[in-house]
mmCIF file of C-alpha atoms in Angstrom:
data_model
loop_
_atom_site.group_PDB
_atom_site.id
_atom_site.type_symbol
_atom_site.label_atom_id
_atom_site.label_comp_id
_atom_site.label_asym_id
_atom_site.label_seq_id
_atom_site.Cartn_x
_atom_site.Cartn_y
_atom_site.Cartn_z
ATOM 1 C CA UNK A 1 54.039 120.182 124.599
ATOM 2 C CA UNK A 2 57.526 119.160 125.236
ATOM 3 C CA UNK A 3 58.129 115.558 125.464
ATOM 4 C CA UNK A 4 60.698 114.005 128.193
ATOM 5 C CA UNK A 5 63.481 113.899 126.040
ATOM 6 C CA UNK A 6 63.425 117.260 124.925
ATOM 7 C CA UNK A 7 62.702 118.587 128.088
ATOM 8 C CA UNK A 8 65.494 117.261 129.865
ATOM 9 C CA UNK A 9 67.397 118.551 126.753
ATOM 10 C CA UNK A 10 66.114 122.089 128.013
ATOM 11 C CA UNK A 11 67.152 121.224 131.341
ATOM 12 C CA UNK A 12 70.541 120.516 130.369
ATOM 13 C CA UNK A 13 70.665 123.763 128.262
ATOM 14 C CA UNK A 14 69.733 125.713 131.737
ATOM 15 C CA UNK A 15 71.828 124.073 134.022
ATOM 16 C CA UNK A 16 75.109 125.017 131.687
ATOM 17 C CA UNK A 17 73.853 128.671 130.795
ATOM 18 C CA UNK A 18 73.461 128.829 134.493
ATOM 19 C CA UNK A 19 76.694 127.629 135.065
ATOM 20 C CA UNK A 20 78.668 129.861 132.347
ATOM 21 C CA UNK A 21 76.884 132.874 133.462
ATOM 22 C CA UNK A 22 77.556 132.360 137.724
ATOM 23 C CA UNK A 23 80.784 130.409 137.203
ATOM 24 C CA UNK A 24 81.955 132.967 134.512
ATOM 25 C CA UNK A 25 82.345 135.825 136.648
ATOM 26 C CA UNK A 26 84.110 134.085 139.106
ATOM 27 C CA UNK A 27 86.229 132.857 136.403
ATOM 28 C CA UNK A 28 86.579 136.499 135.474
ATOM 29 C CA UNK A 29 87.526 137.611 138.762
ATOM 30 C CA UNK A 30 90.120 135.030 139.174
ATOM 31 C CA UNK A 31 91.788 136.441 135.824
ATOM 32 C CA UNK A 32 91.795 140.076 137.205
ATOM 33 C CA UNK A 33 93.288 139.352 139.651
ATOM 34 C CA UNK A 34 96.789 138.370 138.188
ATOM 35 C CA UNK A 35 97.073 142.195 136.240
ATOM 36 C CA UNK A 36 93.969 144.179 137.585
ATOM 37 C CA UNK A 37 95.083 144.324 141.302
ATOM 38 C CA UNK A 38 98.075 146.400 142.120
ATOM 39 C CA UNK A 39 98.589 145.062 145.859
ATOM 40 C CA UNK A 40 98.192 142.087 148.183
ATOM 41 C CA UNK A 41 94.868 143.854 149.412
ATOM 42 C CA UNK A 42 93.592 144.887 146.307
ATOM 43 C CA UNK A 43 93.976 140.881 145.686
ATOM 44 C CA UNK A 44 92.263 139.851 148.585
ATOM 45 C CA UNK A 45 89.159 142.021 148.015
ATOM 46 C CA UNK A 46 88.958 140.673 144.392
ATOM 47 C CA UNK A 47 88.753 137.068 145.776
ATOM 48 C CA UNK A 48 86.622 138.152 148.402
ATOM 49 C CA UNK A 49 84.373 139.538 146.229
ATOM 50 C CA UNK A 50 83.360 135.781 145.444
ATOM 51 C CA UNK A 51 83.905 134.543 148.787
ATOM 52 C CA UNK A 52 80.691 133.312 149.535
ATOM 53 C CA UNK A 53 79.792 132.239 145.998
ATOM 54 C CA UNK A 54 82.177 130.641 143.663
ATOM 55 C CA UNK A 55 81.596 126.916 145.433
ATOM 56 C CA UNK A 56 78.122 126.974 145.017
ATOM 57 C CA UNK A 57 78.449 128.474 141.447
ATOM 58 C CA UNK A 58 80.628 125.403 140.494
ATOM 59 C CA UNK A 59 77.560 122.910 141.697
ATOM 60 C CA UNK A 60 75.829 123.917 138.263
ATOM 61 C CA UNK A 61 78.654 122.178 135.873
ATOM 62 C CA UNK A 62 78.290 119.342 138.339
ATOM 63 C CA UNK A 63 74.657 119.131 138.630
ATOM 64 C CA UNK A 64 75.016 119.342 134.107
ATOM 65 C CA UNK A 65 76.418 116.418 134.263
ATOM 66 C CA UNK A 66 74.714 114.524 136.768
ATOM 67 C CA UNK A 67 71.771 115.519 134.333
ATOM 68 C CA UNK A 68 73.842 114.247 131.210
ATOM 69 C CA UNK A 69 74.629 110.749 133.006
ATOM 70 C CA UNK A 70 71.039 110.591 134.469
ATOM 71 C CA UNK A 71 68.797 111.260 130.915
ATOM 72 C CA UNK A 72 71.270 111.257 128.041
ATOM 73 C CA UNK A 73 74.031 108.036 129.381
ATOM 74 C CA UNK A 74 75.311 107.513 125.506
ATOM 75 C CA UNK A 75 75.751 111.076 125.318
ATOM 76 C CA UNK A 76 77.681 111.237 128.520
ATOM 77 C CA UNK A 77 79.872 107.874 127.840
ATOM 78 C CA UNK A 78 80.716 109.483 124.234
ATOM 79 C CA UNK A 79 81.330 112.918 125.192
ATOM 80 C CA UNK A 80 83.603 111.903 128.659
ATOM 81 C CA UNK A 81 85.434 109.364 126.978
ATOM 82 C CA UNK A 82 86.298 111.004 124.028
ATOM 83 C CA UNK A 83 87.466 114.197 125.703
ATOM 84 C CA UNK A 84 89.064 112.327 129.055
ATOM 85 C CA UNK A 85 91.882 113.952 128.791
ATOM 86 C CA UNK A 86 91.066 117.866 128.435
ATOM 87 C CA UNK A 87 87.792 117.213 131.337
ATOM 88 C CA UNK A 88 90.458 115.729 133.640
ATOM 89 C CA UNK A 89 92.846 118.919 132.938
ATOM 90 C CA UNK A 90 89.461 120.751 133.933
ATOM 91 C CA UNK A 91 88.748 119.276 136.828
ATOM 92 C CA UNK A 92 92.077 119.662 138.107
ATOM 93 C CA UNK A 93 92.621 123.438 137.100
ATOM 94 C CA UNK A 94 88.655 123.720 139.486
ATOM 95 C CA UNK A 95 90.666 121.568 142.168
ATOM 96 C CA UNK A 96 93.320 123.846 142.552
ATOM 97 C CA UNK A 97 91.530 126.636 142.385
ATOM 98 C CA UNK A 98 89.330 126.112 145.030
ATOM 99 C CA UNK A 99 92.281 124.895 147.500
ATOM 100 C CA UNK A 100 94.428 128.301 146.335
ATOM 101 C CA UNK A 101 91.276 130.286 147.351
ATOM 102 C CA UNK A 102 91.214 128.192 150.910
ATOM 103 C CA UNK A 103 94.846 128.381 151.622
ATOM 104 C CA UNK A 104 96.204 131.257 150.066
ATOM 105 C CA UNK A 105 96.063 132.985 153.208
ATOM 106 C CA UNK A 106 96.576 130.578 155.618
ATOM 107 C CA UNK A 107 100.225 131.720 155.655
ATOM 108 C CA UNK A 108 101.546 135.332 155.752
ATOM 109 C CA UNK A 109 104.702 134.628 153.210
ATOM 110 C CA UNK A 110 104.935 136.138 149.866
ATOM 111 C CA UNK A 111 105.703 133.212 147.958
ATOM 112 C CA UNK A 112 103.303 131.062 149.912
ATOM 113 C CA UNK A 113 100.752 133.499 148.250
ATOM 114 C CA UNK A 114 102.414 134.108 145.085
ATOM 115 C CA UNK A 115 102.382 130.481 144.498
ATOM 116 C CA UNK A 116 98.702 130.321 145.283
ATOM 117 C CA UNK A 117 97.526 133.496 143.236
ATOM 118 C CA UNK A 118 99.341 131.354 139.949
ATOM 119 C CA UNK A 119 96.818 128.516 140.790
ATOM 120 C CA UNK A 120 94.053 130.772 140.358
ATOM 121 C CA UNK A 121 94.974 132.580 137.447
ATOM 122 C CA UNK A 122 95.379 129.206 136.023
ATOM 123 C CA UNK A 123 92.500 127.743 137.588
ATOM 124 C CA UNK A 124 90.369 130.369 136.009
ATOM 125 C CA UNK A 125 91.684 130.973 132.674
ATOM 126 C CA UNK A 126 91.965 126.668 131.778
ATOM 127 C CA UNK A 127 88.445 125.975 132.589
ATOM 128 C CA UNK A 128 86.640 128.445 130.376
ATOM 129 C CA UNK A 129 88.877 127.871 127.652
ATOM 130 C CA UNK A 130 88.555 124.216 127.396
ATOM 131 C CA UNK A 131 84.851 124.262 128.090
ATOM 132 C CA UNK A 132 85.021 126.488 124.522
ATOM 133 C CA UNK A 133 86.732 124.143 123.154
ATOM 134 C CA UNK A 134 84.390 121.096 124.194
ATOM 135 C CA UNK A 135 81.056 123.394 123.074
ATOM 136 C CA UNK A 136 82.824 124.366 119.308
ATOM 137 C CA UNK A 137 83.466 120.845 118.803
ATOM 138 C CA UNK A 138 80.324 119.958 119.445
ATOM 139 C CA UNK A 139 79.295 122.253 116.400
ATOM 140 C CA UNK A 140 82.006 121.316 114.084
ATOM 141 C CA UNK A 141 81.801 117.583 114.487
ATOM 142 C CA UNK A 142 83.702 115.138 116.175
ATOM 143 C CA UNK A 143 84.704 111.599 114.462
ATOM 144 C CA UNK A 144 82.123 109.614 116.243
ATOM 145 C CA UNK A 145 81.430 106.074 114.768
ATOM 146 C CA UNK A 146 78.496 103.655 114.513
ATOM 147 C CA UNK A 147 79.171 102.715 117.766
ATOM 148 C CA UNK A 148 78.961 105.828 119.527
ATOM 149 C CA UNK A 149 82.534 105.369 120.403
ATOM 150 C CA UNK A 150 84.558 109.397 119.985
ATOM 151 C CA UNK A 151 87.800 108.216 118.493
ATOM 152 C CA UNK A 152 89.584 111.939 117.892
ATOM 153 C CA UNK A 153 92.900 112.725 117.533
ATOM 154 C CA UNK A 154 94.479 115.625 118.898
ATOM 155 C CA UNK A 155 93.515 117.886 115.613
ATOM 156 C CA UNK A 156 89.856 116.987 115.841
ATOM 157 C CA UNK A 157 89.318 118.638 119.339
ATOM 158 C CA UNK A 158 92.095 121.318 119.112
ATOM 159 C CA UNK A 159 91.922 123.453 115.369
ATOM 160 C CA UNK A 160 91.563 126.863 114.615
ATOM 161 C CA UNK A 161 87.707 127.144 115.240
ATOM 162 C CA UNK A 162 87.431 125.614 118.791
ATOM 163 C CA UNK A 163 90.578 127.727 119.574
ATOM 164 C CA UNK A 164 88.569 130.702 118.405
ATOM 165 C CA UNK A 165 85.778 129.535 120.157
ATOM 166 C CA UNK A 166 88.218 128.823 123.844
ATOM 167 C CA UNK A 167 89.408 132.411 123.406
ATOM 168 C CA UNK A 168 86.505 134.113 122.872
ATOM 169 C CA UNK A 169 84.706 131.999 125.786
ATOM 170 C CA UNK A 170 88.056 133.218 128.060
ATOM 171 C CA UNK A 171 87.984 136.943 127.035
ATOM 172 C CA UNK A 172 83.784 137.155 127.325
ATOM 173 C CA UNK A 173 84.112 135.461 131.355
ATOM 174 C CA UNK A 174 87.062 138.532 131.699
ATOM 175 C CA UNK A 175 84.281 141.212 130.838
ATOM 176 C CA UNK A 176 81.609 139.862 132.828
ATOM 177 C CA UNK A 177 83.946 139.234 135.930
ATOM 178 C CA UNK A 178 85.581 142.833 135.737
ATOM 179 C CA UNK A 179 81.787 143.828 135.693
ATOM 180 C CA UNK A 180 81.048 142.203 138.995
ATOM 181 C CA UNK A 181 84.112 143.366 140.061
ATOM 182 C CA UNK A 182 82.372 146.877 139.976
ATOM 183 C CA UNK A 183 79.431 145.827 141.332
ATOM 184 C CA UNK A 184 81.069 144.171 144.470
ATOM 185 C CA UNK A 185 84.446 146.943 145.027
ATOM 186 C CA UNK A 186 84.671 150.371 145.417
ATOM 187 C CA UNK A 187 87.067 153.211 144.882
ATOM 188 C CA UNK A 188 89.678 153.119 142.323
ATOM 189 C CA UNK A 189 89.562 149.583 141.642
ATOM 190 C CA UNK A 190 85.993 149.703 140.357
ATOM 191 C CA UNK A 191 86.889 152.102 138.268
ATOM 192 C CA UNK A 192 90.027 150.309 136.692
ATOM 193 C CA UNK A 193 87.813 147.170 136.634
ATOM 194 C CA UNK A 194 85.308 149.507 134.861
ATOM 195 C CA UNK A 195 88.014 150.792 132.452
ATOM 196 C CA UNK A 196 89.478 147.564 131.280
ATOM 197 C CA UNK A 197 86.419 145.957 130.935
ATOM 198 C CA UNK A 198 85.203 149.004 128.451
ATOM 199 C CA UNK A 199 88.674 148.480 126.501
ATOM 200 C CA UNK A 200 88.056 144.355 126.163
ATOM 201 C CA UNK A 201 84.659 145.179 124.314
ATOM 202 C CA UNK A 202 86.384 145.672 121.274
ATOM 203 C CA UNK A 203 88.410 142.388 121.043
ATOM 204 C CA UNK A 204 85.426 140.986 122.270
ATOM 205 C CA UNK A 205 83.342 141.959 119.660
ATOM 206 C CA UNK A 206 86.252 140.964 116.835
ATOM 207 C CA UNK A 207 86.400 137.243 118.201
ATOM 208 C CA UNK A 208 82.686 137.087 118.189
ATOM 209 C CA UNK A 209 82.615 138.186 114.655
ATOM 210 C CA UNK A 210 85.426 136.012 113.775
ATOM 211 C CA UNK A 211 83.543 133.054 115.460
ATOM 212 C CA UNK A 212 80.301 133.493 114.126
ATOM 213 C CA UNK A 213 81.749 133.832 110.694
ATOM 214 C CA UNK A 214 83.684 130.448 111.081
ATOM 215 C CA UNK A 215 80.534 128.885 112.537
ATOM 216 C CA UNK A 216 78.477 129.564 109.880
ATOM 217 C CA UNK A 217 81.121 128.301 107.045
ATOM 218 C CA UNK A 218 82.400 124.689 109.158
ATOM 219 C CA UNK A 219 79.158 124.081 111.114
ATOM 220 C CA UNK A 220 75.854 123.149 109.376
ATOM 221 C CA UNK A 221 73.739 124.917 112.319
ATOM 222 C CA UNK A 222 73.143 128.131 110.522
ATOM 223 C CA UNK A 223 71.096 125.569 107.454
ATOM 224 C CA UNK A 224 68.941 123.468 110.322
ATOM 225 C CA UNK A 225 68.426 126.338 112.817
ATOM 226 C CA UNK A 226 68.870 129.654 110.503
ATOM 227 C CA UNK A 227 65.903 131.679 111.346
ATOM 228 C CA UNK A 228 65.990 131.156 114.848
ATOM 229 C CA UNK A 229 69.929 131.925 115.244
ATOM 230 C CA UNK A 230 69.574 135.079 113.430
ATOM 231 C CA UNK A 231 67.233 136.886 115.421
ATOM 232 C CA UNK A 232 69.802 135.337 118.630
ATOM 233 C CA UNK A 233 72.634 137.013 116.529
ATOM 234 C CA UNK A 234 70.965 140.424 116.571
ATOM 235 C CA UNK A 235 70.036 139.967 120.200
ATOM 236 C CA UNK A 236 72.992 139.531 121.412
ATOM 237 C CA UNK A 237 74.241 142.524 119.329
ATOM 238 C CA UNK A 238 72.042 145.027 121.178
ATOM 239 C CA UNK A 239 72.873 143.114 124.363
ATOM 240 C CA UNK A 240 76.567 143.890 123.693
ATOM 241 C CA UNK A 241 75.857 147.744 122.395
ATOM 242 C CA UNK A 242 74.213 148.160 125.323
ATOM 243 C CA UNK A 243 76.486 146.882 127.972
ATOM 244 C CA UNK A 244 79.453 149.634 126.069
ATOM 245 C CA UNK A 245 76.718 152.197 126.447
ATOM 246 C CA UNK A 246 75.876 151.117 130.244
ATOM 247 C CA UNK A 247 79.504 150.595 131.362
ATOM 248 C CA UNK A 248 80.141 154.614 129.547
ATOM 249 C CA UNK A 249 77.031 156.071 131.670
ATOM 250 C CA UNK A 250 78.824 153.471 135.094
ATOM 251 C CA UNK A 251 74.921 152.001 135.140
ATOM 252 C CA UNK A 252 77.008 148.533 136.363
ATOM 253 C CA UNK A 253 74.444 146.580 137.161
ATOM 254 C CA UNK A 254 72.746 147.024 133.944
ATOM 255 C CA UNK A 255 76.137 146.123 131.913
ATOM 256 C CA UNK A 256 76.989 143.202 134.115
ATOM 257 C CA UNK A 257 73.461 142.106 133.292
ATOM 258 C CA UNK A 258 74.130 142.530 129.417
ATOM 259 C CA UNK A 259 76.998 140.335 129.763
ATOM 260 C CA UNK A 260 75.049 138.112 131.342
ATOM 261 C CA UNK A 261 72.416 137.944 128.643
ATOM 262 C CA UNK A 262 75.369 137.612 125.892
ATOM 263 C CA UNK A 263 76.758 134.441 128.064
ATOM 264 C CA UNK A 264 73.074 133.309 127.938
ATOM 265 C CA UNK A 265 72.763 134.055 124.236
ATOM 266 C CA UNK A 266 76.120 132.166 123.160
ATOM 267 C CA UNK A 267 75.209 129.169 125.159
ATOM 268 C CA UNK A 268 71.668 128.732 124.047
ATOM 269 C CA UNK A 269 72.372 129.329 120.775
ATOM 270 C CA UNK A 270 74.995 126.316 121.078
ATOM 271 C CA UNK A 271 72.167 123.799 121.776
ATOM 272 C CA UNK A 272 69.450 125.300 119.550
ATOM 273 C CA UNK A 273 72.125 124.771 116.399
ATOM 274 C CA UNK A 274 72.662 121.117 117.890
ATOM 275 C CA UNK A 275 68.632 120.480 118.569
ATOM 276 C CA UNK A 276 67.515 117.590 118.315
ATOM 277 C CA UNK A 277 71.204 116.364 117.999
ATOM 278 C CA UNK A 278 73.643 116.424 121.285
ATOM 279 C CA UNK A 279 77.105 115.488 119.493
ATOM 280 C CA UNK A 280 77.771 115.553 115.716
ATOM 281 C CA UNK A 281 79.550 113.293 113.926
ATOM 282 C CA UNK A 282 81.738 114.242 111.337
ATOM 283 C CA UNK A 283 82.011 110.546 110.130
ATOM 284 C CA UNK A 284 78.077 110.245 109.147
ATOM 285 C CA UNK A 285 74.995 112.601 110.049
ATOM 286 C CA UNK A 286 73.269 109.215 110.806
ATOM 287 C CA UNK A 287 75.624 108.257 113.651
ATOM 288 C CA UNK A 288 74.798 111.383 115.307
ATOM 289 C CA UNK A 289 73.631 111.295 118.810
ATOM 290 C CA UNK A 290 70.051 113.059 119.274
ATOM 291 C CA UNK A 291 67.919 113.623 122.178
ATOM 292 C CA UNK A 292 66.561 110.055 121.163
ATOM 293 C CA UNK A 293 69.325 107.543 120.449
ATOM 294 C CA UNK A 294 71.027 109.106 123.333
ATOM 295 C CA UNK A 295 68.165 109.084 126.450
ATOM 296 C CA UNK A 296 67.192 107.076 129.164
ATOM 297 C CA UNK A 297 64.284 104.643 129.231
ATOM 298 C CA UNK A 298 61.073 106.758 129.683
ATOM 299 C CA UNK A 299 60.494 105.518 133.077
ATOM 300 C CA UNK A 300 63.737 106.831 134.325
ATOM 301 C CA UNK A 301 63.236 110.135 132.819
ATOM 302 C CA UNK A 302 59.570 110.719 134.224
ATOM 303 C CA UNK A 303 61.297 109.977 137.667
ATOM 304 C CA UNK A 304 64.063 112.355 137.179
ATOM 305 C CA UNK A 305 61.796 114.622 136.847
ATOM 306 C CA UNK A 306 59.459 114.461 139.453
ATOM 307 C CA UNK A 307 62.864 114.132 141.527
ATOM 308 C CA UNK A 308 63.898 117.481 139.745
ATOM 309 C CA UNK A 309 61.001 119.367 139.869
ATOM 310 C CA UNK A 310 60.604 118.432 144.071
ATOM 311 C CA UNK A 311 64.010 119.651 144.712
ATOM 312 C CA UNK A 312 65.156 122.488 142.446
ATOM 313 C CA UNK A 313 62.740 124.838 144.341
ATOM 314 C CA UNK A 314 64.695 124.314 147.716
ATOM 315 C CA UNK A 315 68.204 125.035 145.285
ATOM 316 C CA UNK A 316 67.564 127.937 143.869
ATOM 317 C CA UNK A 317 65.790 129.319 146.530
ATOM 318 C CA UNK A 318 68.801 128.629 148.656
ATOM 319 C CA UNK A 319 71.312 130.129 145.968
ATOM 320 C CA UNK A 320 69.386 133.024 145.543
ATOM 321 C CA UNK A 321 69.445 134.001 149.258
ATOM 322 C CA UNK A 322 72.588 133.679 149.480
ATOM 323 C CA UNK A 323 73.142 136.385 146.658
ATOM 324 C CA UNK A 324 70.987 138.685 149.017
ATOM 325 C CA UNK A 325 72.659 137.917 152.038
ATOM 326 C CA UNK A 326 76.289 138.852 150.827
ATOM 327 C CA UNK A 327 75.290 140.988 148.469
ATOM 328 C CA UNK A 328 77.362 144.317 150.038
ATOM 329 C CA UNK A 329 80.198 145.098 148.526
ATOM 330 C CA UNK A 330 83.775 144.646 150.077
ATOM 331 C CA UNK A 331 85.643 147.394 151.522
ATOM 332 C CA UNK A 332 89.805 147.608 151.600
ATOM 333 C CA UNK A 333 89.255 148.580 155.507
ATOM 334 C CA UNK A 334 87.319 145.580 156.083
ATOM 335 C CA UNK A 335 88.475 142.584 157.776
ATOM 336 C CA UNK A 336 89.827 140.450 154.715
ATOM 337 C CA UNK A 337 90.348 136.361 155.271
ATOM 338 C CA UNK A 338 91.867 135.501 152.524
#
């Protein structure tokens, strides 16, 4: 049976998979739309597309680290401290993306909307790639003291292997938003969101072998968490043979869902390699935050919880009708407000 700390650990784990695998399309989407779109409309049904969703979808990172400040405080003082200045960038890039998506149409000039369609390219491609960043540092190890106290440089967070792992994070939330792009358009932009996602597969798969090949020479999770990774590895293999194969036979839904289970794969297999660790420091395995060193007091955690457990019914329940409610897809013809 899982105690508290470990299961708020879990929880933790969920709410970011969750968060990388809603947010990520709508990242995705926000990409295409700079080079996949040929025209003003073709733009506007691309960010219509996640009209009704991408706000909610953000309330996952938030709700991560509510969790992280509520059950794991030392983890959430070392980790936001230590990477201010990159979260701040983040936040700002989300900012700006969500007033471009607001009041990109609000006026009917094409450099009032040229302006705003740069702030969501660049709202959408920052994010993901410094949230890859954050997670392969994580792995690799970050100079963290006796103290908890993150004192990196600018080489420590930024090197070839969280660069690797930014990219890949960027070109994987591409894939899976050109997917939903097919799921939520018609005509012949599905089928060039269709297209481009089949040709990305192949880079794809090269930065995930190049990352999993650095991960398993600069990380130490492959020696703690071996076994367990492996049989990941080969899951998310067929997951990403299959989602070729399903985008080939234009089953969409199927290879949206792959992508989906790749996102889930990658993300998971982040916090298994960390378990029962939450940062690594590169200084001395024994100033390493775990899920013990880094938690609340027991009596706070039992009341998140029940708190938790009360609530996240009502959430998800209310996210997932949404999904059904504006689940149609979006027509060229149709009235478009952005």
């Amino acid at each position: 049976m899982l105690s508290l700390n470990e299961l708020w650990f879990v929880l933790v784990a969920v709410l970011f998979i969750g968060f990388f695998f809603l947010e990520g399309f709508d990242f995705g989407i926000g990409m295409s739309t700079k080079f996949l779109a040929k025209n003003d409309t073709e733009k506007r049904v691309l960010i219509n597309s996640i009209g009704p969703f991408w706000d909610a979808n953000e309330v996952w990172l938030l709700t991560a680290g509510g969790a992280m400040f509520a059950a794991f405080p030392n983890w959430y003082a070392t980790m936001f401290s230590g990477y201010y200045t990159p979260l701040v960038v983040l936040l700002l890039a989300l900012i700006g993306r969500g007033v471009a998506f607001e009041f990109r149409g609000k006026v009917l000039h094409q450099k009032w909307k040229g302006t705003w369609d740069i702030a969501i390219f660049i709202g959408s491609i920052i994010p993901p790639f410094l949230l890859g960043v954050v997670f392969s540092g994580l792995l690799k190890g970050l100079p963290i003291d006796g103290e908890m106290e993150l004192k990196a440089g600018l080489f420590d967070m930024v090197n070839l292997y969280t660069l690797v792992g930014g990219i890949t994070v960027v070109v994987l939330c591409l894939v899976h938003g050109l997917l939903f792009a097919t799921l939520r358009t018609t005509g012949s932009l599905q089928e060039r969101a269709r297209k481009l996602a089949h040709k990305l597969l192949i880079p794809l798969a090269v930065l995930f072998v190049l990352f999993a090949v650095m991960t398993y020479f600069q990380t130490d999770i492959f020696k703690v968490r071996g076994l367990i990774l492996s049989i990941m590895a080969v899951a998310g293999v067929v997951c990403f043979l299959l989602a070729g194969r399903f985008i080939q036979v234009k089953r969409d839904g199927w290879a949206f869902g792959m992508t989906g289970g790749l996102i889930a794969l990658a993300i998971s297999g982040v916090f298994v390699g960390l378990f029962p660790r939450v940062m690594v420091s590169s200084i001395n395995e024994a100033f390493s935050l775990t899920i013990h060193n880094a938690a609340s007091g027991s009596y706070s955690l039992k009341v998140m919880t029940i708190v938790a457990l009360t609530l996240l019914p009502f959430v998800l329940g209310y996210q997932i009708w949404s999904y059904f409610v504006f689940h149609k897809r979006v027509h060229e013809k149709e009235h478009l407000e952005y």
